[in-house]
Amino acid sequence: HHPLPMASVPEQVDSFRKVFSLEYGQVPVSLYCCEKTGLRVALAKVQSPTVHGYFAVQTEAFDDYGCPHTLEHLIFLGSERYPYKGVLDVLANRCLAQGTNAWTDVDHTCYTIDTAGSEGFLRCLPVYLDHVLFPKLEDSGFLTEVHHINGEGENAGVVYCEMQARENEADDMMNRAVNLSAYPGKCGYKSETGGRLKELRELTNAAVRDYHAAYYRPENLCVIVTGQVDIAELCRAMQPVVESVVQSERIRSLPAFETPFSCAVPRPTAPVQERIEFPGEDEQKGAMCTFAWHGPKFEEIETRCALNALLAYLTQDAIAPLQKRYVETTPPLCGDVSYAINEQTVCLIQMFLRNVDVDELSKRNVHDELTETLSGVAAAEGSDIDLERMRSLLRQQRRQHLSSLEECPHELYSGELIGHFLYDKGFRTGGSST
């Protein structure tokens, strides 16, 4: 990346001070921080007719009550200044946007909006952020949206039904088993931030209000914008929000903020093996197998990139070592081998075997086979690695990255900025490893 010329990016706009500015893939990226409130605004000037907003709040939960997810739903039911459900969507439609949306992850909640052009976006921005920072959170909205008993005596509620559809799905059960094994003791990464059914039935609106007060603070919110917007206009559009925060008695009386996920990540002291049963459509070839390891820290970017290349080498294509071991063999153990790296304080590396043959799984020691294959690839001086194939994979990953810079720049830049907002300690001070 290249730092931008100083003249092109103002050092200060009203109460917003520039933290850093750089250029990557011919897209100027800058970060500003409000000196009065701690609010951060990041702008990636992507060449696009649409403007996308991603309003990220870092959220951590140590239980399965699902406060992060319930809040994601309740935010849209109105704010103190706009106390009506649907105001945001009506305004978004008038500002040439296709409504609003949000997602909840284990470490953050993100609220989104896409508009055609910057004018409508700047008009929506203060109203949307008012909903995020000052929601009504009324008991009636909680009952309807989260959980209640309907006229037939059944459990109901939008959040409850959403989680009911997921709780006994194979992927969710497997993911929960992996997290519980990978993180012994107290750790936010093992929580079900969507909420478990038992806990959702016991959750109260008071608990959700307390959670909002603890995490939805200006210094824990990053407003990320991608598209053709002037940074000075963007910071000025934030002024009503800054004024509301400065005048808020509730925010003024909050205790000092502790950054989420700042505790050490617990690790298992010995390898853990877990076997779970789940309802599946195919009894013969419907099994799954997941391996997980603690990996590098978030800031070890070069190690993460190298790990991504190595895992692609191990799993991608029919000639990959693990494909040959498990799929392209007679009889095959499974239908596919894939991997994922969860970006966290300490990353979690996962490898998945899908459509596993149940009989073969009971006959074979999958863990020993994996260890044998990995030991072979890790032979001295890399003698067992096909360097030509590795070079080809690296070229392919580079082409895919360059392609995504052109085809989906909004997702790429926002994803990187959210990751650094969550885990890059220098993001606040300007020493970012971006």
GROMACS .gro file of C-alpha atoms in nm:
model
  434
    1HIS     CA    1   0.000   0.000   0.000
    2HIS     CA    2   0.107   0.361  -0.056
    3PRO     CA    3   0.043   0.656   0.179
    4LEU     CA    4  -0.167   0.922   0.006
    5PRO     CA    5  -0.035   1.274  -0.064
    6MET     CA    6  -0.106   1.486   0.245
    7ALA     CA    7  -0.292   1.756   0.049
    8SER     CA    8  -0.553   1.515  -0.088
    9VAL     CA    9  -0.683   1.404   0.254
   10PRO     CA   10  -0.761   1.673   0.514
   11GLU     CA   11  -0.595   1.630   0.856
   12GLN     CA   12  -0.908   1.747   1.039
   13VAL     CA   13  -1.279   1.779   0.956
   14ASP     CA   14  -1.473   1.944   1.239
   15SER     CA   15  -1.412   1.716   1.541
   16PHE     CA   16  -1.279   1.428   1.326
   17ARG     CA   17  -0.901   1.385   1.321
   18LYS     CA   18  -0.725   1.178   1.054
   19VAL     CA   19  -0.568   0.858   1.192
   20PHE     CA   20  -0.420   0.729   0.866
   21SER     CA   21  -0.465   0.732   0.490
   22LEU     CA   22  -0.325   0.499   0.226
   23GLU     CA   23  -0.395   0.368  -0.121
   24TYR     CA   24  -0.443   0.002  -0.212
   25GLY     CA   25  -0.548  -0.130  -0.552
   26GLN     CA   26  -0.587   0.233  -0.671
   27VAL     CA   27  -0.851   0.288  -0.399
   28PRO     CA   28  -0.783   0.561  -0.139
   29VAL     CA   29  -0.857   0.442   0.216
   30SER     CA   30  -0.866   0.671   0.519
   31LEU     CA   31  -0.964   0.647   0.885
   32TYR     CA   32  -1.087   0.934   1.102
   33CYS     CA   33  -1.159   0.941   1.475
   34CYS     CA   34  -1.390   1.186   1.653
   35GLU     CA   35  -1.200   1.363   1.932
   36LYS     CA   36  -1.522   1.433   2.127
   37THR     CA   37  -1.677   1.084   2.122
   38GLY     CA   38  -1.424   0.824   2.001
   39LEU     CA   39  -1.648   0.739   1.699
   40ARG     CA   40  -1.445   0.613   1.404
   41VAL     CA   41  -1.519   0.662   1.034
   42ALA     CA   42  -1.335   0.462   0.766
   43LEU     CA   43  -1.378   0.542   0.397
   44ALA     CA   44  -1.263   0.332   0.098
   45LYS     CA   45  -1.332   0.536  -0.219
   46VAL     CA   46  -1.427   0.239  -0.438
   47GLN     CA   47  -1.508   0.327  -0.801
   48SER     CA   48  -1.877   0.237  -0.802
   49PRO     CA   49  -2.213   0.403  -0.865
   50THR     CA   50  -2.340   0.266  -0.530
   51VAL     CA   51  -2.235   0.362  -0.179
   52HIS     CA   52  -2.230   0.091   0.088
   53GLY     CA   53  -2.232   0.146   0.464
   54TYR     CA   54  -2.119  -0.109   0.724
   55PHE     CA   55  -2.169   0.001   1.086
   56ALA     CA   56  -1.972  -0.247   1.298
   57VAL     CA   57  -1.997  -0.291   1.675
   58GLN     CA   58  -1.754  -0.527   1.848
   59THR     CA   59  -1.965  -0.759   2.065
   60GLU     CA   60  -1.857  -1.032   2.307
   61ALA     CA   61  -2.086  -1.272   2.495
   62PHE     CA   62  -1.993  -1.530   2.759
   63ASP     CA   63  -2.326  -1.714   2.751
   64ASP     CA   64  -2.582  -1.851   2.506
   65TYR     CA   65  -2.863  -1.600   2.572
   66GLY     CA   66  -2.808  -1.444   2.229
   67CYS     CA   67  -2.801  -1.076   2.335
   68PRO     CA   68  -2.593  -0.974   2.027
   69HIS     CA   69  -2.846  -1.135   1.790
   70THR     CA   70  -3.158  -1.009   1.968
   71LEU     CA   71  -3.019  -0.656   1.962
   72GLU     CA   72  -2.954  -0.686   1.588
   73HIS     CA   73  -3.332  -0.737   1.547
   74LEU     CA   74  -3.450  -0.484   1.807
   75ILE     CA   75  -3.241  -0.195   1.667
   76PHE     CA   76  -3.479  -0.170   1.369
   77LEU     CA   77  -3.790  -0.120   1.585
   78GLY     CA   78  -3.728   0.253   1.634
   79SER     CA   79  -3.502   0.494   1.821
   80GLU     CA   80  -3.558   0.763   2.082
   81ARG     CA   81  -3.572   1.029   1.809
   82TYR     CA   82  -3.761   0.813   1.555
   83PRO     CA   83  -3.980   0.587   1.776
   84TYR     CA   84  -4.154   0.390   1.500
   85LYS     CA   85  -4.088   0.052   1.342
   86GLY     CA   86  -4.005   0.067   0.970
   87VAL     CA   87  -3.885   0.431   0.964
   88LEU     CA   88  -3.542   0.318   0.847
   89ASP     CA   89  -3.671   0.112   0.557
   90VAL     CA   90  -3.910   0.385   0.439
   91LEU     CA   91  -3.628   0.641   0.451
   92ALA     CA   92  -3.386   0.402   0.281
   93ASN     CA   93  -3.630   0.345  -0.007
   94ARG     CA   94  -3.672   0.721  -0.052
   95CYS     CA   95  -3.294   0.754  -0.060
   96LEU     CA   96  -3.259   0.502  -0.346
   97ALA     CA   97  -3.163   0.208  -0.123
   98GLN     CA   98  -3.303  -0.145  -0.114
   99GLY     CA   99  -3.384  -0.133   0.257
  100THR     CA  100  -3.143  -0.215   0.538
  101ASN     CA  101  -2.987  -0.533   0.672
  102ALA     CA  102  -2.757  -0.668   0.944
  103TRP     CA  103  -2.565  -0.976   1.055
  104THR     CA  104  -2.436  -1.108   1.387
  105ASP     CA  105  -2.104  -1.291   1.414
  106VAL     CA  106  -1.931  -1.433   1.720
  107ASP     CA  107  -1.720  -1.117   1.762
  108HIS     CA  108  -1.921  -0.833   1.605
  109THR     CA  109  -2.260  -0.715   1.484
  110CYS     CA  110  -2.274  -0.521   1.158
  111TYR     CA  111  -2.558  -0.305   1.020
  112THR     CA  112  -2.562  -0.239   0.646
  113ILE     CA  113  -2.719  -0.013   0.385
  114ASP     CA  114  -2.649   0.032   0.009
  115THR     CA  115  -2.767   0.339  -0.181
  116ALA     CA  116  -2.738   0.464  -0.538
  117GLY     CA  117  -2.511   0.767  -0.508
  118SER     CA  118  -2.388   0.950  -0.199
  119GLU     CA  119  -2.667   1.206  -0.146
  120GLY     CA  120  -2.924   0.957  -0.017
  121PHE     CA  121  -2.660   0.774   0.186
  122LEU     CA  122  -2.555   1.089   0.373
  123ARG     CA  123  -2.921   1.162   0.446
  124CYS     CA  124  -2.984   0.813   0.588
  125LEU     CA  125  -2.660   0.792   0.788
  126PRO     CA  126  -2.751   0.999   1.099
  127VAL     CA  127  -3.098   0.837   1.124
  128TYR     CA  128  -2.950   0.485   1.101
  129LEU     CA  129  -2.680   0.558   1.359
  130ASP     CA  130  -2.945   0.709   1.589
  131HIS     CA  131  -3.119   0.368   1.580
  132VAL     CA  132  -2.790   0.189   1.657
  133LEU     CA  133  -2.681   0.409   1.949
  134PHE     CA  134  -3.021   0.517   2.092
  135PRO     CA  135  -3.278   0.239   2.025
  136LYS     CA  136  -3.611   0.232   2.209
  137LEU     CA  137  -3.579  -0.134   2.325
  138GLU     CA  138  -3.939  -0.148   2.448
  139ASP     CA  139  -4.087  -0.457   2.618
  140SER     CA  140  -4.360  -0.488   2.353
  141GLY     CA  141  -4.102  -0.503   2.072
  142PHE     CA  142  -3.899  -0.761   2.266
  143LEU     CA  143  -4.204  -0.989   2.308
  144THR     CA  144  -4.294  -0.976   1.939
  145GLU     CA  145  -3.945  -0.994   1.794
  146VAL     CA  146  -3.759  -1.225   2.036
  147HIS     CA  147  -3.983  -1.468   2.226
  148HIS     CA  148  -4.343  -1.506   2.343
  149ILE     CA  149  -4.609  -1.775   2.383
  150ASN     CA  150  -4.874  -1.748   2.111
  151GLY     CA  151  -5.251  -1.819   2.133
  152GLU     CA  152  -5.196  -2.193   2.072
  153GLY     CA  153  -4.956  -2.216   2.366
  154GLU     CA  154  -4.651  -2.251   2.138
  155ASN     CA  155  -4.316  -2.075   2.159
  156ALA     CA  156  -4.295  -1.796   1.900
  157GLY     CA  157  -4.098  -1.484   1.810
  158VAL     CA  158  -3.885  -1.394   1.505
  159VAL     CA  159  -3.548  -1.462   1.673
  160TYR     CA  160  -3.676  -1.778   1.844
  161CYS     CA  161  -3.809  -1.928   1.520
  162GLU     CA  162  -3.490  -1.837   1.334
  163MET     CA  163  -3.274  -2.020   1.588
  164GLN     CA  164  -3.523  -2.308   1.613
  165ALA     CA  165  -3.462  -2.378   1.244
  166ARG     CA  166  -3.085  -2.388   1.304
  167GLU     CA  167  -3.019  -2.546   1.643
  168ASN     CA  168  -3.039  -2.911   1.529
  169GLU     CA  169  -2.877  -2.863   1.189
  170ALA     CA  170  -2.563  -3.073   1.140
  171ASP     CA  171  -2.334  -2.775   1.064
  172ASP     CA  172  -2.448  -2.584   1.373
  173MET     CA  173  -2.415  -2.887   1.600
  174MET     CA  174  -2.067  -2.958   1.465
  175ASN     CA  175  -1.959  -2.595   1.497
  176ARG     CA  176  -2.079  -2.583   1.859
  177ALA     CA  177  -1.898  -2.907   1.947
  178VAL     CA  178  -1.574  -2.773   1.793
  179ASN     CA  179  -1.598  -2.441   1.981
  180LEU     CA  180  -1.672  -2.604   2.317
  181SER     CA  181  -1.371  -2.834   2.274
  182ALA     CA  182  -1.135  -2.568   2.135
  183TYR     CA  183  -1.204  -2.310   2.408
  184PRO     CA  184  -1.216  -2.460   2.760
  185GLY     CA  185  -1.304  -2.218   3.040
  186LYS     CA  186  -1.437  -1.866   2.990
  187CYS     CA  187  -1.416  -1.748   2.630
  188GLY     CA  188  -1.646  -1.545   2.405
  189TYR     CA  189  -1.551  -1.750   2.098
  190LYS     CA  190  -1.739  -2.056   2.221
  191SER     CA  191  -2.072  -1.878   2.280
  192GLU     CA  192  -2.377  -1.914   2.057
  193THR     CA  193  -2.431  -1.542   1.991
  194GLY     CA  194  -2.754  -1.619   1.805
  195GLY     CA  195  -2.901  -1.766   2.124
  196ARG     CA  196  -2.993  -2.120   2.227
  197LEU     CA  197  -3.363  -2.201   2.255
  198LYS     CA  198  -3.361  -2.269   2.630
  199GLU     CA  199  -3.177  -1.942   2.703
  200LEU     CA  200  -3.394  -1.741   2.460
  201ARG     CA  201  -3.701  -1.852   2.656
  202GLU     CA  202  -3.539  -1.715   2.975
  203LEU     CA  203  -3.394  -1.394   2.827
  204THR     CA  204  -3.537  -1.062   2.950
  205ASN     CA  205  -3.551  -0.720   2.786
  206ALA     CA  206  -3.360  -0.577   3.086
  207ALA     CA  207  -3.064  -0.804   3.002
  208VAL     CA  208  -3.072  -0.682   2.641
  209ARG     CA  209  -3.078  -0.318   2.757
  210ASP     CA  210  -2.775  -0.382   2.982
  211TYR     CA  211  -2.591  -0.549   2.694
  212HIS     CA  212  -2.662  -0.251   2.467
  213ALA     CA  213  -2.530  -0.009   2.731
  214ALA     CA  214  -2.211  -0.215   2.771
  215TYR     CA  215  -2.116  -0.258   2.403
  216TYR     CA  216  -2.306  -0.008   2.186
  217ARG     CA  217  -2.083   0.284   2.276
  218PRO     CA  218  -1.939   0.541   2.036
  219GLU     CA  219  -1.579   0.429   2.099
  220ASN     CA  220  -1.681   0.069   2.012
  221LEU     CA  221  -1.851   0.161   1.683
  222CYS     CA  222  -1.679   0.193   1.346
  223VAL     CA  223  -1.867   0.347   1.052
  224ILE     CA  224  -1.720   0.193   0.736
  225VAL     CA  225  -1.819   0.341   0.400
  226THR     CA  226  -1.721   0.216   0.054
  227GLY     CA  227  -1.796   0.417  -0.259
  228GLN     CA  228  -1.766   0.767  -0.403
  229VAL     CA  229  -1.822   0.989  -0.099
  230ASP     CA  230  -1.629   1.302  -0.001
  231ILE     CA  231  -1.469   1.250   0.342
  232ALA     CA  232  -1.550   1.606   0.452
  233GLU     CA  233  -1.920   1.559   0.362
  234LEU     CA  234  -1.921   1.222   0.540
  235CYS     CA  235  -1.779   1.366   0.863
  236ARG     CA  236  -2.025   1.658   0.850
  237ALA     CA  237  -2.317   1.416   0.802
  238MET     CA  238  -2.205   1.254   1.130
  239GLN     CA  239  -2.238   1.580   1.327
  240PRO     CA  240  -2.599   1.518   1.449
  241VAL     CA  241  -2.481   1.184   1.589
  242VAL     CA  242  -2.181   1.346   1.758
  243GLU     CA  243  -2.410   1.608   1.917
  244SER     CA  244  -2.652   1.340   2.041
  245VAL     CA  245  -2.366   1.144   2.199
  246VAL     CA  246  -2.215   1.454   2.363
  247GLN     CA  247  -2.555   1.550   2.511
  248SER     CA  248  -2.643   1.196   2.628
  249GLU     CA  249  -2.644   1.162   3.006
  250ARG     CA  250  -2.647   0.782   2.972
  251ILE     CA  251  -2.331   0.771   2.761
  252ARG     CA  252  -2.155   1.030   2.981
  253SER     CA  253  -2.214   0.819   3.292
  254LEU     CA  254  -2.074   0.496   3.142
  255PRO     CA  255  -1.767   0.340   3.312
  256ALA     CA  256  -1.431   0.322   3.132
  257PHE     CA  257  -1.448   0.098   2.826
  258GLU     CA  258  -1.270  -0.238   2.822
  259THR     CA  259  -1.193  -0.362   2.471
  260PRO     CA  260  -1.368  -0.695   2.399
  261PHE     CA  261  -1.156  -1.006   2.342
  262SER     CA  262  -0.857  -0.857   2.525
  263CYS     CA  263  -0.816  -1.163   2.754
  264ALA     CA  264  -0.588  -1.453   2.665
  265VAL     CA  265  -0.758  -1.721   2.452
  266PRO     CA  266  -0.774  -2.054   2.644
  267ARG     CA  267  -0.644  -2.369   2.474
  268PRO     CA  268  -0.707  -2.738   2.545
  269THR     CA  269  -0.416  -2.898   2.734
  270ALA     CA  270  -0.438  -3.220   2.528
  271PRO     CA  271  -0.596  -3.327   2.197
  272VAL     CA  272  -0.975  -3.362   2.223
  273GLN     CA  273  -1.189  -3.610   2.028
  274GLU     CA  274  -1.566  -3.568   2.029
  275ARG     CA  275  -1.835  -3.779   1.866
  276ILE     CA  276  -2.189  -3.642   1.828
  277GLU     CA  277  -2.506  -3.772   1.668
  278PHE     CA  278  -2.733  -3.554   1.456
  279PRO     CA  279  -3.046  -3.605   1.244
  280GLY     CA  280  -2.932  -3.655   0.884
  281GLU     CA  281  -3.097  -3.725   0.550
  282ASP     CA  282  -2.843  -3.987   0.443
  283GLU     CA  283  -2.757  -4.257   0.698
  284GLN     CA  284  -2.488  -4.413   0.476
  285LYS     CA  285  -2.289  -4.114   0.350
  286GLY     CA  286  -2.419  -3.826   0.563
  287ALA     CA  287  -2.148  -3.814   0.832
  288MET     CA  288  -1.911  -3.521   0.883
  289CYS     CA  289  -1.565  -3.489   1.030
  290THR     CA  290  -1.399  -3.164   1.144
  291PHE     CA  291  -1.041  -3.104   1.263
  292ALA     CA  292  -0.949  -2.781   1.442
  293TRP     CA  293  -0.622  -2.625   1.559
  294HIS     CA  294  -0.527  -2.299   1.724
  295GLY     CA  295  -0.328  -2.098   1.471
  296PRO     CA  296  -0.136  -1.770   1.446
  297LYS     CA  297  -0.242  -1.439   1.601
  298PHE     CA  298  -0.439  -1.192   1.390
  299GLU     CA  299  -0.142  -0.955   1.353
  300GLU     CA  300   0.078  -1.231   1.203
  301ILE     CA  301  -0.049  -1.149   0.854
  302GLU     CA  302   0.235  -1.313   0.660
  303THR     CA  303   0.194  -1.638   0.856
  304ARG     CA  304  -0.183  -1.632   0.790
  305CYS     CA  305  -0.123  -1.587   0.415
  306ALA     CA  306   0.133  -1.871   0.413
  307LEU     CA  307  -0.112  -2.093   0.603
  308ASN     CA  308  -0.387  -2.015   0.352
  309ALA     CA  309  -0.157  -2.121   0.066
  310LEU     CA  310  -0.052  -2.440   0.247
  311LEU     CA  311  -0.413  -2.542   0.323
  312ALA     CA  312  -0.510  -2.479  -0.041
  313TYR     CA  313  -0.215  -2.701  -0.145
  314LEU     CA  314  -0.340  -2.976   0.090
  315THR     CA  315  -0.709  -2.968  -0.007
  316GLN     CA  316  -0.766  -2.804  -0.347
  317ASP     CA  317  -0.790  -3.013  -0.669
  318ALA     CA  318  -0.796  -3.389  -0.716
  319ILE     CA  319  -0.416  -3.416  -0.685
  320ALA     CA  320  -0.399  -3.245  -0.344
  321PRO     CA  321  -0.250  -3.476  -0.074
  322LEU     CA  322  -0.567  -3.488   0.140
  323GLN     CA  323  -0.796  -3.531  -0.163
  324LYS     CA  324  -0.585  -3.829  -0.271
  325ARG     CA  325  -0.592  -3.972   0.082
  326TYR     CA  326  -0.965  -3.937   0.153
  327VAL     CA  327  -1.156  -3.878  -0.175
  328GLU     CA  328  -0.962  -4.006  -0.478
  329THR     CA  329  -0.910  -4.351  -0.328
  330THR     CA  330  -1.089  -4.687  -0.325
  331PRO     CA  331  -1.305  -4.702  -0.127
  332PRO     CA  332  -1.341  -4.324  -0.071
  333LEU     CA  333  -1.391  -4.201   0.285
  334CYS     CA  334  -1.570  -3.876   0.193
  335GLY     CA  335  -1.693  -3.663  -0.096
  336ASP     CA  336  -1.495  -3.346  -0.029
  337VAL     CA  337  -1.217  -3.193   0.183
  338SER     CA  338  -1.215  -2.818   0.255
  339TYR     CA  339  -1.077  -2.571   0.510
  340ALA     CA  340  -1.144  -2.239   0.682
  341ILE     CA  341  -0.938  -1.996   0.891
  342ASN     CA  342  -1.143  -1.799   1.145
  343GLU     CA  343  -0.992  -1.451   1.187
  344GLN     CA  344  -0.976  -1.398   1.564
  345THR     CA  345  -0.732  -1.281   1.833
  346VAL     CA  346  -0.580  -1.627   1.787
  347CYS     CA  347  -0.704  -1.773   1.459
  348LEU     CA  348  -0.881  -2.110   1.452
  349ILE     CA  349  -0.786  -2.338   1.162
  350GLN     CA  350  -1.053  -2.589   1.060
  351MET     CA  351  -1.054  -2.872   0.810
  352PHE     CA  352  -1.381  -3.035   0.699
  353LEU     CA  353  -1.454  -3.380   0.555
  354ARG     CA  354  -1.809  -3.384   0.414
  355ASN     CA  355  -2.038  -3.664   0.289
  356VAL     CA  356  -1.837  -3.913   0.493
  357ASP     CA  357  -1.912  -4.286   0.454
  358VAL     CA  358  -2.026  -4.404   0.798
  359ASP     CA  359  -1.894  -4.762   0.756
  360GLU     CA  360  -1.553  -4.645   0.634
  361LEU     CA  361  -1.533  -4.394   0.920
  362SER     CA  362  -1.584  -4.674   1.176
  363LYS     CA  363  -1.310  -4.888   1.013
  364ARG     CA  364  -1.041  -4.620   0.966
  365ASN     CA  365  -0.844  -4.401   1.205
  366VAL     CA  366  -0.898  -4.066   1.033
  367HIS     CA  367  -0.679  -3.873   1.279
  368ASP     CA  368  -0.376  -4.101   1.226
  369GLU     CA  369  -0.419  -4.085   0.848
  370LEU     CA  370  -0.426  -3.704   0.863
  371THR     CA  371  -0.116  -3.693   1.085
  372GLU     CA  372   0.068  -3.925   0.846
  373THR     CA  373  -0.020  -3.710   0.543
  374LEU     CA  374   0.077  -3.385   0.717
  375SER     CA  375   0.406  -3.536   0.840
  376GLY     CA  376   0.487  -3.639   0.483
  377VAL     CA  377   0.421  -3.287   0.350
  378ALA     CA  378   0.631  -3.144   0.635
  379ALA     CA  379   0.938  -3.354   0.537
  380ALA     CA  380   1.281  -3.190   0.578
  381GLU     CA  381   1.360  -2.900   0.343
  382GLY     CA  382   1.014  -2.929   0.184
  383SER     CA  383   1.130  -3.230  -0.018
  384ASP     CA  384   0.775  -3.370  -0.035
  385ILE     CA  385   0.616  -3.048  -0.165
  386ASP     CA  386   0.548  -3.008  -0.537
  387LEU     CA  387   0.697  -2.659  -0.581
  388GLU     CA  388   0.558  -2.614  -0.930
  389ARG     CA  389   0.204  -2.679  -0.805
  390MET     CA  390   0.258  -2.449  -0.505
  391ARG     CA  391   0.375  -2.168  -0.738
  392SER     CA  392   0.067  -2.228  -0.955
  393LEU     CA  393  -0.164  -2.206  -0.649
  394LEU     CA  394   0.002  -1.883  -0.533
  395ARG     CA  395  -0.045  -1.730  -0.878
  396GLN     CA  396  -0.408  -1.846  -0.874
  397GLN     CA  397  -0.471  -1.694  -0.527
  398ARG     CA  398  -0.314  -1.367  -0.644
  399ARG     CA  399  -0.537  -1.361  -0.955
  400GLN     CA  400  -0.844  -1.434  -0.741
  401HIS     CA  401  -0.753  -1.146  -0.508
  402LEU     CA  402  -0.705  -0.905  -0.799
  403SER     CA  403  -1.031  -1.027  -0.951
  404SER     CA  404  -1.223  -0.961  -0.628
  405LEU     CA  405  -1.073  -0.609  -0.615
  406GLU     CA  406  -1.257  -0.545  -0.942
  407GLU     CA  407  -1.571  -0.761  -0.905
  408CYS     CA  408  -1.664  -0.718  -0.537
  409PRO     CA  409  -1.456  -0.428  -0.399
  410HIS     CA  410  -1.722  -0.324  -0.144
  411GLU     CA  411  -1.708  -0.665   0.028
  412LEU     CA  412  -1.328  -0.690   0.011
  413TYR     CA  413  -1.246  -0.347   0.157
  414SER     CA  414  -1.523  -0.357   0.418
  415GLY     CA  415  -1.416  -0.708   0.525
  416GLU     CA  416  -1.054  -0.599   0.573
  417LEU     CA  417  -1.154  -0.283   0.760
  418ILE     CA  418  -1.390  -0.474   0.991
  419GLY     CA  419  -1.114  -0.727   1.068
  420HIS     CA  420  -0.863  -0.455   1.154
  421PHE     CA  421  -1.119  -0.260   1.357
  422LEU     CA  422  -1.177  -0.573   1.568
  423TYR     CA  423  -0.823  -0.699   1.617
  424ASP     CA  424  -0.558  -0.452   1.499
  425LYS     CA  425  -0.444  -0.266   1.813
  426GLY     CA  426  -0.290   0.007   1.598
  427PHE     CA  427  -0.620   0.080   1.419
  428ARG     CA  428  -0.712   0.328   1.694
  429THR     CA  429  -0.375   0.498   1.715
  430GLY     CA  430  -0.252   0.503   1.355
  431GLY     CA  431   0.009   0.227   1.382
  432SER     CA  432  -0.215  -0.010   1.186
  433SER     CA  433  -0.066  -0.316   1.016
  434THR     CA  434  -0.319  -0.270   0.730
   0.00000   0.00000   0.00000
